[in-house]
Amino acid sequence: MAMLTLCALVAALRVLPDRSQFFQYESVSLSCGQEGDSPAWRVKRNTSANIDQECSSERTNESHCFIEDLYPLDTGAYWCESAAGGCSDAVNIMVTAGPVILESPVLPVTEGDDVSLRCRTKSTSNLTAQFYKDGVLIGSSSTGDITVPGVSQADEGLYRCAVSGAGGSSESWLTVRGRPEPPDSPLAGFLLPVVGACLSLVLLVLLVLLVLLCLWRNHKGRVDPDVSYTDVTITQEAQTNSIRDAAAAPTFYSTVKPGNT
């Protein structure tokens, strides 16, 4: 029996034992676990005999419900609710007077976990049972139980079992949820802003250096328009051969005597 959720999901319903199918006259305990400080919680249910009513009067307090003897009329949806408008997800519990039940988790399981399924009869143990998912045979066991290793979203669905000569169980829905993300450590929350600030400072310094480098290159390559430049070539003329020859020629001296006039 489904329940339309119109409230804030801030609580969790605990079911002991954690299974969705029970034989008549078995017992079940349901309790509410809320997040943070909340007003009083109460276990409520929708069954064929009780619509949107608080759980059995056999409860020890409003947030706990213990049903010592289950009957088929107790089959239905159970959930936690508070006067402030908070609630939990609903779970479906089935009570049968029939010969076979499937023991499967009534609460959501987490991806990667191993899930055990057990087929039970009222009188026989160590029986051979067949297990089905969405109407398809998935395995057989001579001990009456199987394990689905490392469940994933693909394993979510309707499960049932059957025992030759005894009959079959009703179907139960198995819910698989994703593994929650690990919480951030306080150290990581402190370091992230510091690392971000340091990276921003480094980028700013690199940007300033890049601007200064561009300015320096522009200044170095600039030509002053008030200064004229020209190429000057200085050549040294070699002395002529005549001068060199004259300097190198020997010098002769003679004596001149004056004559008689």
XYZ file of C-alpha atoms in Angstrom:
261
model
C 0.000 0.000 0.000
C 1.703 3.183 -1.188
C 1.655 6.514 0.606
C 1.923 9.893 -1.130
C 4.736 11.861 0.499
C 3.803 15.499 1.185
C 6.210 16.226 4.022
C 9.869 16.979 4.653
C 11.889 13.754 4.864
C 13.917 14.342 8.025
C 13.493 11.040 9.877
C 14.136 7.346 9.359
C 11.932 4.423 10.308
C 13.708 1.457 11.897
C 12.193 -2.012 11.562
C 13.297 -5.028 13.627
C 13.656 -7.595 12.230
C 14.564 -5.879 8.950
C 12.239 -7.729 6.568
C 9.026 -7.007 4.768
C 7.153 -10.327 5.147
C 5.982 -11.948 8.368
C 4.022 -14.994 9.345
C 0.878 -14.475 11.349
C 1.553 -14.263 15.115
C 5.155 -13.093 14.642
C 6.346 -9.843 16.254
C 7.786 -6.628 14.848
C 9.259 -3.466 16.371
C 9.143 -0.071 14.629
C 10.784 3.127 15.871
C 11.596 6.621 14.606
C 15.068 8.107 14.351
C 15.173 11.810 13.532
C 17.934 14.212 12.505
C 18.641 16.998 14.992
C 16.228 18.307 17.603
C 12.636 17.548 16.628
C 9.281 17.454 18.365
C 7.753 14.141 19.351
C 7.603 11.573 16.583
C 4.964 8.912 16.202
C 4.676 5.794 14.073
C 1.680 5.893 11.753
C 0.229 3.407 9.301
C -2.218 2.810 6.484
C -3.772 -0.653 6.569
C -7.113 -2.110 5.599
C -8.243 -1.572 9.203
C -6.387 1.662 10.067
C -6.129 4.651 7.708
C -3.610 7.343 8.685
C -3.718 6.161 12.270
C -1.079 5.887 14.960
C 0.453 2.458 15.405
C -0.901 -0.192 17.759
C -1.772 0.827 21.290
C 0.800 -1.730 22.418
C 3.559 0.872 21.784
C 5.780 1.922 24.675
C 5.897 5.569 23.529
C 4.817 7.672 20.567
C 8.056 7.177 18.614
C 8.074 3.405 19.103
C 5.593 0.754 18.071
C 5.800 -2.897 19.082
C 3.282 -5.364 17.697
C 3.575 -8.658 19.512
C 1.121 -10.671 17.414
C 0.825 -9.723 13.776
C -2.276 -10.468 11.719
C -2.998 -10.119 8.006
C -4.985 -6.973 8.871
C -1.661 -5.388 9.908
C -0.450 -5.538 6.294
C 0.152 -2.023 4.966
C 2.402 1.054 4.906
C 4.189 2.317 8.026
C 6.057 5.605 8.496
C 7.171 8.231 11.035
C 5.521 11.626 11.328
C 5.847 14.715 13.531
C 3.479 17.549 14.364
C 5.956 19.965 12.728
C 5.418 18.361 9.324
C 8.444 16.057 9.209
C 8.210 12.444 8.162
C 10.143 9.406 6.952
C 9.880 7.213 3.886
C 7.116 4.643 4.180
C 7.805 0.904 4.197
C 5.403 -1.867 3.269
C 4.939 -4.745 5.699
C 3.067 -7.884 4.678
C 1.603 -10.412 7.100
C 0.441 -13.767 5.769
C -1.226 -16.885 7.071
C 0.208 -18.777 4.102
C 2.971 -21.408 4.207
C 5.892 -19.503 2.625
C 7.458 -16.069 3.075
C 10.498 -14.346 1.573
C 12.837 -12.689 4.049
C 14.298 -9.655 2.274
C 15.288 -6.197 3.588
C 12.331 -3.873 4.020
C 14.626 -0.848 4.382
C 16.670 0.473 1.430
C 20.057 -1.179 0.908
C 23.192 0.630 -0.262
C 24.942 0.062 -3.568
C 27.870 -2.319 -3.161
C 26.403 -4.167 -0.176
C 25.722 -7.908 -0.172
C 22.022 -8.707 0.252
C 20.764 -12.003 1.683
C 17.431 -13.499 0.628
C 15.860 -16.374 2.533
C 12.853 -18.498 1.720
C 11.017 -19.732 4.835
C 8.196 -22.122 5.515
C 6.392 -22.579 8.795
C 7.630 -26.097 9.403
C 10.492 -27.043 7.077
C 14.143 -26.011 7.247
C 17.057 -26.593 4.843
C 14.669 -26.723 1.911
C 15.361 -26.265 -1.790
C 13.959 -22.957 -2.998
C 13.869 -21.033 -6.246
C 14.265 -17.253 -6.269
C 12.752 -14.873 -8.812
C 13.274 -11.204 -9.670
C 10.574 -9.468 -11.688
C 9.222 -12.904 -12.585
C 12.558 -14.262 -13.865
C 14.367 -17.134 -12.115
C 17.682 -15.856 -10.711
C 18.852 -18.835 -8.660
C 18.137 -21.947 -6.656
C 19.411 -23.016 -3.251
C 19.233 -26.270 -1.314
C 19.566 -24.345 1.956
C 16.737 -21.928 1.230
C 18.851 -18.779 1.040
C 20.990 -16.931 -1.513
C 23.192 -13.840 -1.470
C 23.149 -11.106 -4.092
C 26.734 -9.745 -3.998
C 27.512 -6.062 -4.472
C 24.019 -4.900 -5.379
C 23.506 -2.057 -7.844
C 20.520 -0.138 -9.178
C 19.971 -2.992 -11.642
C 19.145 -5.291 -8.684
C 16.227 -3.136 -7.585
C 12.879 -4.805 -8.204
C 10.271 -7.319 -7.071
C 11.512 -10.560 -5.507
C 9.717 -13.749 -4.517
C 10.584 -17.363 -3.786
C 8.953 -20.746 -4.188
C 9.351 -24.140 -2.540
C 8.365 -27.281 -4.389
C 5.423 -28.923 -2.652
C 4.932 -25.988 -0.256
C 4.024 -23.060 -2.476
C 5.387 -19.608 -3.103
C 5.751 -16.328 -1.269
C 4.289 -12.950 -2.098
C 6.436 -10.396 -3.936
C 8.516 -7.851 -2.017
C 10.182 -4.740 -3.418
C 13.927 -4.320 -2.864
C 15.103 -0.691 -2.885
C 18.748 0.099 -3.737
C 20.185 3.533 -3.019
C 23.462 5.112 -4.060
C 26.344 5.165 -1.617
C 26.438 8.528 0.198
C 29.345 10.875 -0.424
C 31.905 11.004 2.417
C 31.599 14.185 4.479
C 34.183 16.908 3.972
C 36.779 17.082 6.737
C 37.208 20.382 8.660
C 40.830 20.543 7.485
C 39.749 20.366 3.848
C 37.230 23.135 4.451
C 40.018 25.310 5.888
C 42.648 24.521 3.263
C 40.496 25.090 0.189
C 40.086 28.876 0.724
C 43.789 29.214 1.598
C 44.890 27.334 -1.520
C 42.485 29.384 -3.625
C 43.869 32.651 -2.234
C 47.470 31.548 -2.859
C 46.706 30.576 -6.449
C 45.000 33.920 -7.035
C 48.042 35.760 -5.654
C 50.436 33.768 -7.854
C 48.341 34.491 -10.942
C 48.273 38.197 -10.071
C 52.073 38.320 -9.686
C 52.553 36.512 -13.001
C 50.202 38.950 -14.706
C 52.104 41.966 -13.321
C 55.429 40.477 -14.447
C 54.032 39.853 -17.916
C 52.858 43.473 -18.200
C 56.248 44.789 -17.039
C 58.036 42.567 -19.568
C 55.881 43.894 -22.397
C 56.525 47.509 -21.345
C 60.285 46.911 -21.165
C 60.364 45.386 -24.635
C 58.401 48.297 -26.084
C 60.723 50.821 -24.441
C 63.853 49.016 -25.645
C 62.724 48.959 -29.262
C 61.576 52.604 -29.385
C 63.653 55.149 -31.554
C 64.043 58.812 -30.403
C 62.795 61.052 -33.309
C 65.034 64.035 -32.237
C 68.266 62.159 -32.892
C 69.651 61.667 -36.425
C 71.857 58.758 -37.205
C 74.266 58.336 -40.163
C 76.994 55.948 -41.162
C 80.546 57.447 -41.196
C 83.409 55.626 -42.870
C 87.001 56.764 -42.142
C 89.688 55.761 -44.642
C 93.414 56.473 -44.404
C 95.184 57.383 -47.712
C 98.450 55.642 -48.270
C 101.573 57.751 -48.946
C 102.495 57.977 -52.574
C 105.405 56.031 -53.922
C 107.180 59.218 -54.919
C 107.329 60.520 -51.428
C 108.490 57.185 -50.157
C 111.162 57.010 -52.893
C 112.381 60.516 -52.162
C 112.792 59.780 -48.587
C 114.637 56.598 -49.343
C 117.091 58.065 -51.996
C 120.725 58.623 -50.845
C 121.986 62.202 -50.353
C 125.208 63.441 -52.028
C 127.211 66.474 -50.919
C 129.884 68.468 -53.033
C 132.174 71.366 -52.389
C 131.987 74.369 -54.621
C 134.994 76.637 -54.734
C 134.552 80.126 -55.992
C 136.697 80.990 -59.038
C 138.860 84.057 -59.652
C 137.091 86.772 -61.444
